[in-house]
Coordinates of C-alpha atoms in Angstrom, one line a residue:
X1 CA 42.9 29.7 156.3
X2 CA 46.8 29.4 156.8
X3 CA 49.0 29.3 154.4
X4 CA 50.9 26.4 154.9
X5 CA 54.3 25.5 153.4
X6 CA 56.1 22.2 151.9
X7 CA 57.6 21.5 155.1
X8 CA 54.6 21.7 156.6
X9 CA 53.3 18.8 154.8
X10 CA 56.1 16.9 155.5
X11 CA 55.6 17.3 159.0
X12 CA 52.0 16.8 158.9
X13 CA 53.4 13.0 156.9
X14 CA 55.7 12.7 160.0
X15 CA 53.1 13.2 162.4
X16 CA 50.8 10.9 160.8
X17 CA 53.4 7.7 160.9
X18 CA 54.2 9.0 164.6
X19 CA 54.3 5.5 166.4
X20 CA 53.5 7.0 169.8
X21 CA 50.3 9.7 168.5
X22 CA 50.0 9.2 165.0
X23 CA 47.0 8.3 162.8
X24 CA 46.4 4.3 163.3
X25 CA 45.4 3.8 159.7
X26 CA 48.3 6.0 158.0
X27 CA 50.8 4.2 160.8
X28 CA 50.1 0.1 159.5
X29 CA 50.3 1.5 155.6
X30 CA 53.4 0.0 153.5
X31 CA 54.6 0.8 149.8
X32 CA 52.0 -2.1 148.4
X33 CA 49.1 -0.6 150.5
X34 CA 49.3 2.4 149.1
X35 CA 49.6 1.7 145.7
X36 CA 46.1 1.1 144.5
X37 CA 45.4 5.2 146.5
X38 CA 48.1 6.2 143.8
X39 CA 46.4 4.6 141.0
X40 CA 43.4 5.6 141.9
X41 CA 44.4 9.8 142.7
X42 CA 46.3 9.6 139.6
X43 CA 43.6 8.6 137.2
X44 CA 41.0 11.1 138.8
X45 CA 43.4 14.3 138.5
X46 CA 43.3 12.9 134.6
X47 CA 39.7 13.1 134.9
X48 CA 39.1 16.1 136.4
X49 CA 42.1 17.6 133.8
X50 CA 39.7 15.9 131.1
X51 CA 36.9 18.0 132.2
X52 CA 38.3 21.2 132.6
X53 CA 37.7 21.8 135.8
X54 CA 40.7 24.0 137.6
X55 CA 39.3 23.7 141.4
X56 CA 38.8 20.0 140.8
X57 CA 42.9 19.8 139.3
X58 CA 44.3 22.0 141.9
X59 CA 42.5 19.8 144.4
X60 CA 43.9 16.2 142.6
X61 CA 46.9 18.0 142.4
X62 CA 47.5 17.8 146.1
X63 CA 46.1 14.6 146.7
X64 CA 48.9 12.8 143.9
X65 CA 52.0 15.1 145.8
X66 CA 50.9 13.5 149.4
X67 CA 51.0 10.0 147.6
X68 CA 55.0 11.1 146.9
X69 CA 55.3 12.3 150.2
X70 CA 53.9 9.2 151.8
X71 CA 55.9 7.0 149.9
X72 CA 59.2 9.3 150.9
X73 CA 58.4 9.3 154.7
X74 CA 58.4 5.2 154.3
X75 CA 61.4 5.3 152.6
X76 CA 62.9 8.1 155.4
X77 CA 62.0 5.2 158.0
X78 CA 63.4 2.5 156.4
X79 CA 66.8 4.7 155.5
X80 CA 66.4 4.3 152.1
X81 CA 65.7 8.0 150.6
X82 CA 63.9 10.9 151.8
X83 CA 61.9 13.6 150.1
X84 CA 64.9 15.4 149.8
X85 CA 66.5 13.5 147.4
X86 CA 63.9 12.3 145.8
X87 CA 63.7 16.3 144.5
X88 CA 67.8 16.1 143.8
X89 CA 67.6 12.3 142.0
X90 CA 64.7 13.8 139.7
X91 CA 66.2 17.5 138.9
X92 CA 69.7 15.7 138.1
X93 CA 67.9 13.1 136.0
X94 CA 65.7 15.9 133.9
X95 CA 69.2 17.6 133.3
X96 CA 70.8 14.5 131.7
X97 CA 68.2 14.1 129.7
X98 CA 67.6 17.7 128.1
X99 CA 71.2 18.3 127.1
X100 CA 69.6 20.7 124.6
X101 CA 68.3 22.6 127.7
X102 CA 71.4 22.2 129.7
X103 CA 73.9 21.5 127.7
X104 CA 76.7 21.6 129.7
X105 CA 74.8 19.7 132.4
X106 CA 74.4 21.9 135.0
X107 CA 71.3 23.5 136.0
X108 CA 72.2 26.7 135.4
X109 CA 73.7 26.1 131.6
X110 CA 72.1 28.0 129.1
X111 CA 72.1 27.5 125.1
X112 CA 72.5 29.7 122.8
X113 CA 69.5 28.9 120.6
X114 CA 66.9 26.6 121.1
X115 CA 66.3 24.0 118.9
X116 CA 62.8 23.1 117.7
X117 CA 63.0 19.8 116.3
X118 CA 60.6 17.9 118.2
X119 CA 61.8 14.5 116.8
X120 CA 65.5 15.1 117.4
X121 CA 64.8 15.7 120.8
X122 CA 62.5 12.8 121.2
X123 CA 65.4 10.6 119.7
X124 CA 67.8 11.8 122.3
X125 CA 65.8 11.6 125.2
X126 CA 64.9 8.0 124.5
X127 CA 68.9 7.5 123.5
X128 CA 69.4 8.7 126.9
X129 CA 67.1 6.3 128.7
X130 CA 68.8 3.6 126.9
X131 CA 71.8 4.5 128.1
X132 CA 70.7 4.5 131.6
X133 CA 68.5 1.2 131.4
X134 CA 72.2 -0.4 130.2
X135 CA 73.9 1.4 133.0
X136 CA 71.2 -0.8 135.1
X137 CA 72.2 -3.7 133.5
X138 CA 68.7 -4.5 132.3
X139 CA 68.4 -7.7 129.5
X140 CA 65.5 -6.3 127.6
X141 CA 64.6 -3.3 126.3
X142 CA 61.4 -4.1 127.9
X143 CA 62.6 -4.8 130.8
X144 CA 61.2 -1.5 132.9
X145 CA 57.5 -1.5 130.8
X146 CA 55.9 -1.6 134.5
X147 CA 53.3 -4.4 134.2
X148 CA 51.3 -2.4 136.4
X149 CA 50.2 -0.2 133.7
X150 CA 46.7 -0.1 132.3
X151 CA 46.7 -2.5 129.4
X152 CA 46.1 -0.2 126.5
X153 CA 49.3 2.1 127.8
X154 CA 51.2 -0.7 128.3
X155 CA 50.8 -2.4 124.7
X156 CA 51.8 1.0 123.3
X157 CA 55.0 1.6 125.6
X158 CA 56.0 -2.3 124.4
X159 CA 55.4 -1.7 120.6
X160 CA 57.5 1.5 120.7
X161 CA 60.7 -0.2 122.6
X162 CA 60.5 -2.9 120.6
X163 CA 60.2 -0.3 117.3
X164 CA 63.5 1.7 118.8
X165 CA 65.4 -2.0 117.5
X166 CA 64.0 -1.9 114.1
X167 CA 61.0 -4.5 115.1
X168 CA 58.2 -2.5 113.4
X169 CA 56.0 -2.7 110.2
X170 CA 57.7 0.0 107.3
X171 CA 54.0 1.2 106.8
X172 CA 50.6 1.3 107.8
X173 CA 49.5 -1.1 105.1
X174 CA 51.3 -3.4 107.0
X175 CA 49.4 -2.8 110.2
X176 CA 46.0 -2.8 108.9
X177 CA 46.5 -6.3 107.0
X178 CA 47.8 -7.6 110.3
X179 CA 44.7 -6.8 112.3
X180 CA 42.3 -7.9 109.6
X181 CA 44.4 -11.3 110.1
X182 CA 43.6 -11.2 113.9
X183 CA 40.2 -10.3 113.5
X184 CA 40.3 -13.4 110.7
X185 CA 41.4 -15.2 113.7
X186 CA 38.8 -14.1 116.2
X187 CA 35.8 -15.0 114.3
X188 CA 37.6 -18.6 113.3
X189 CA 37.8 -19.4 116.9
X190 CA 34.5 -17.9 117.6
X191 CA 33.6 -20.7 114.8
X192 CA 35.0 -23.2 117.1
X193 CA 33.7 -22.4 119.9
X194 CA 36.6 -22.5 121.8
X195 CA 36.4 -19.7 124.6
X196 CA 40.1 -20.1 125.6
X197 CA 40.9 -19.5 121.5
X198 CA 38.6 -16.5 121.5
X199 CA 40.1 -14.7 124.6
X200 CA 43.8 -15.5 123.2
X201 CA 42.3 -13.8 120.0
X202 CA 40.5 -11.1 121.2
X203 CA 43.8 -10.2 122.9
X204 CA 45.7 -10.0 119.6
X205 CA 42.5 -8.2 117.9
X206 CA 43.1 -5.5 120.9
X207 CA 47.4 -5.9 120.5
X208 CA 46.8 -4.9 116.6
X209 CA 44.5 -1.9 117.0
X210 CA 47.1 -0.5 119.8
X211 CA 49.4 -1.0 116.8
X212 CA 47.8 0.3 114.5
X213 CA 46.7 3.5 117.0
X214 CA 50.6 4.2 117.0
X215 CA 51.3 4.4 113.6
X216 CA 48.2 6.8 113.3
X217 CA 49.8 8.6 115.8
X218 CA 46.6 8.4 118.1
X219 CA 47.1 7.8 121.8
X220 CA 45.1 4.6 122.1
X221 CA 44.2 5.1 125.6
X222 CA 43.1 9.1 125.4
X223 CA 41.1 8.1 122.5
X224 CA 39.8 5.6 124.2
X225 CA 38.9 7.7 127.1
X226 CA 37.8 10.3 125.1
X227 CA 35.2 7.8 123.1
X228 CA 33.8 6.2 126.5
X229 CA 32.9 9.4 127.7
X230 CA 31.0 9.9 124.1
X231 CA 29.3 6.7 124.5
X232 CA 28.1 7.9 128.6
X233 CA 27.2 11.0 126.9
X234 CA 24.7 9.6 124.6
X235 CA 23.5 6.9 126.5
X236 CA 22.7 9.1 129.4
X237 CA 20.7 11.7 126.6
X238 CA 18.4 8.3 126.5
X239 CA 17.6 7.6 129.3
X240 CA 17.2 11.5 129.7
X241 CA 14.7 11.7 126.9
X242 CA 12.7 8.1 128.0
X243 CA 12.2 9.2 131.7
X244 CA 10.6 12.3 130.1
X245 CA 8.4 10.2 128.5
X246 CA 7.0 8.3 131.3
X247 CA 9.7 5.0 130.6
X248 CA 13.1 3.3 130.9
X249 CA 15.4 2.0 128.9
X250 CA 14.8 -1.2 129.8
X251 CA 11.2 -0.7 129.0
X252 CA 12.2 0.8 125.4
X253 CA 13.1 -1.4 122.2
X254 CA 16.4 -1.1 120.8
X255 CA 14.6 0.6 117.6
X256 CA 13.6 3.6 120.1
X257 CA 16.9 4.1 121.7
X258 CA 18.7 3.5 118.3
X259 CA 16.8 6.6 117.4
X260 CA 17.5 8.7 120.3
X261 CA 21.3 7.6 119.5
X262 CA 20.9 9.0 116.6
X263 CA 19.2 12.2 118.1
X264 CA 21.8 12.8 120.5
X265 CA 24.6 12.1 117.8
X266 CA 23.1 14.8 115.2
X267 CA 23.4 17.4 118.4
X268 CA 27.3 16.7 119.0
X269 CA 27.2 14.5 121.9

């Protein structure tokens, strides 16, 4: 097979969006077309990262840079940016904000010794960002918290802006008594009967535990990943163990499966 270079990708993108010979699909495709291929490339290179498996990665890997590379031949066409300086906007901005990498902002400044305090660099990287969402004379602090993120990732990036001005709970005691209000909350509506109540709740229940997740210093939506695949795990050692046995879960009581649960628990799954 050939080995074939950056630039040949971005000729092969060129090609594609030819008007005259190009691909007819790749040729009607717009910056909201595309988005939900991003989404959906982007989440399974975190799957296949989540399973270990480096053909899989290297694979994903390719199919997330050809989602930039689309999205720079449409801006190319409409005069707007270009791969090019996509590369030169994002090396300049990774520069700005490790001054404790570059300190005299150039690419090729050195330090003398590098610092290893995690949490002072943390604090100036986001002092930088602020500094460059005022530049973009944004009104909020939560002003660029895309509302395209997933829901769980999105709570957490909203919590911690709104921590940077001070708006946070001192401690964790603080946290946990707010979600057993929520949850206080929930099962009042649930009372009620009021399914509009419940949802509103059930939002706030999900809010606090996000909340709570950051001051535990647990990524809310990794550990939620991580316990979904626990659950497909077991579930799937059931219905393993049942179609051995002639039968389906469907056909099993919730006794026999809460067994097998239990099974497939004690042997790490």
């Amino acid at each position: 097979m050939a080995d074939y270079t950056l630039d040949d990708l971005l000729y092969l993108m060129s090609r594609l969006r030819d008007p005259k010979d190009g691909c007819p699909w790749d040729r009607v495709q717009d910056f909201s077309t595309i988005v939900p291929h991003t989404i959906e490339e982007s989440y399974e290179l975190a799957d296949a990262i989540e399973q270990g498996d480096m053909q899989h990665i290297h694979e994903e890997l390719g199919d997330v840079l050809f989602q930039v590379v689309f999205y720079s031949q449409l801006g190319k066409e409409q005069g707007s940016f270009d791969f090019a300086s996509v590369i030169s906007n994002l090396v300049a901005k990774l520069v700005r904000r490790h001054p404790h990498v570059f300190p005299d902002g150039t690419l090729q400044s050195r330090v003398g010794e590098q610092t290893k305090d995690t949490e002072a660099i943390k604090q100036t990287w986001e002092t930088i960002k602020t500094a460059e969402r005022e530049g973009k004379q944004q009104q909020s602090v939560l002003d660029d918290v895309p509302s395209a993120f997933p829901a769980l990732i999105r709570a957490t990036k909203l919590q911690k802006r709104a921590a940077q001005t001070g708006f946070d709970w001192d401690n964790i005691d603080g946290v946990l008594a707010k979600l057993k209000e929520e949850v206080d909350e929930l099962i009042e509506a649930r009372e009620q009967q009021s399914q509009q109540q419940i949802e509103a709740e059930m939002g706030d229940v999900l809010f606090s535990v996000v909340n709570l997740s950051r001051h535990l210093k647990v990524d809310a939506e990794s550990s939620l990943r991580a316990t979904n695949k626990k659950f497909e795990n077991r579930f799937q050692y059931i219905e393993s163990v049942l179609q051995s046995r002639g039968t389906t879960a469907e056909q099993s009581s919730l006794a026999e499966m809460d067994t097998l649960w239990d099974e497939a628990k004690a042997k790490g799954l």
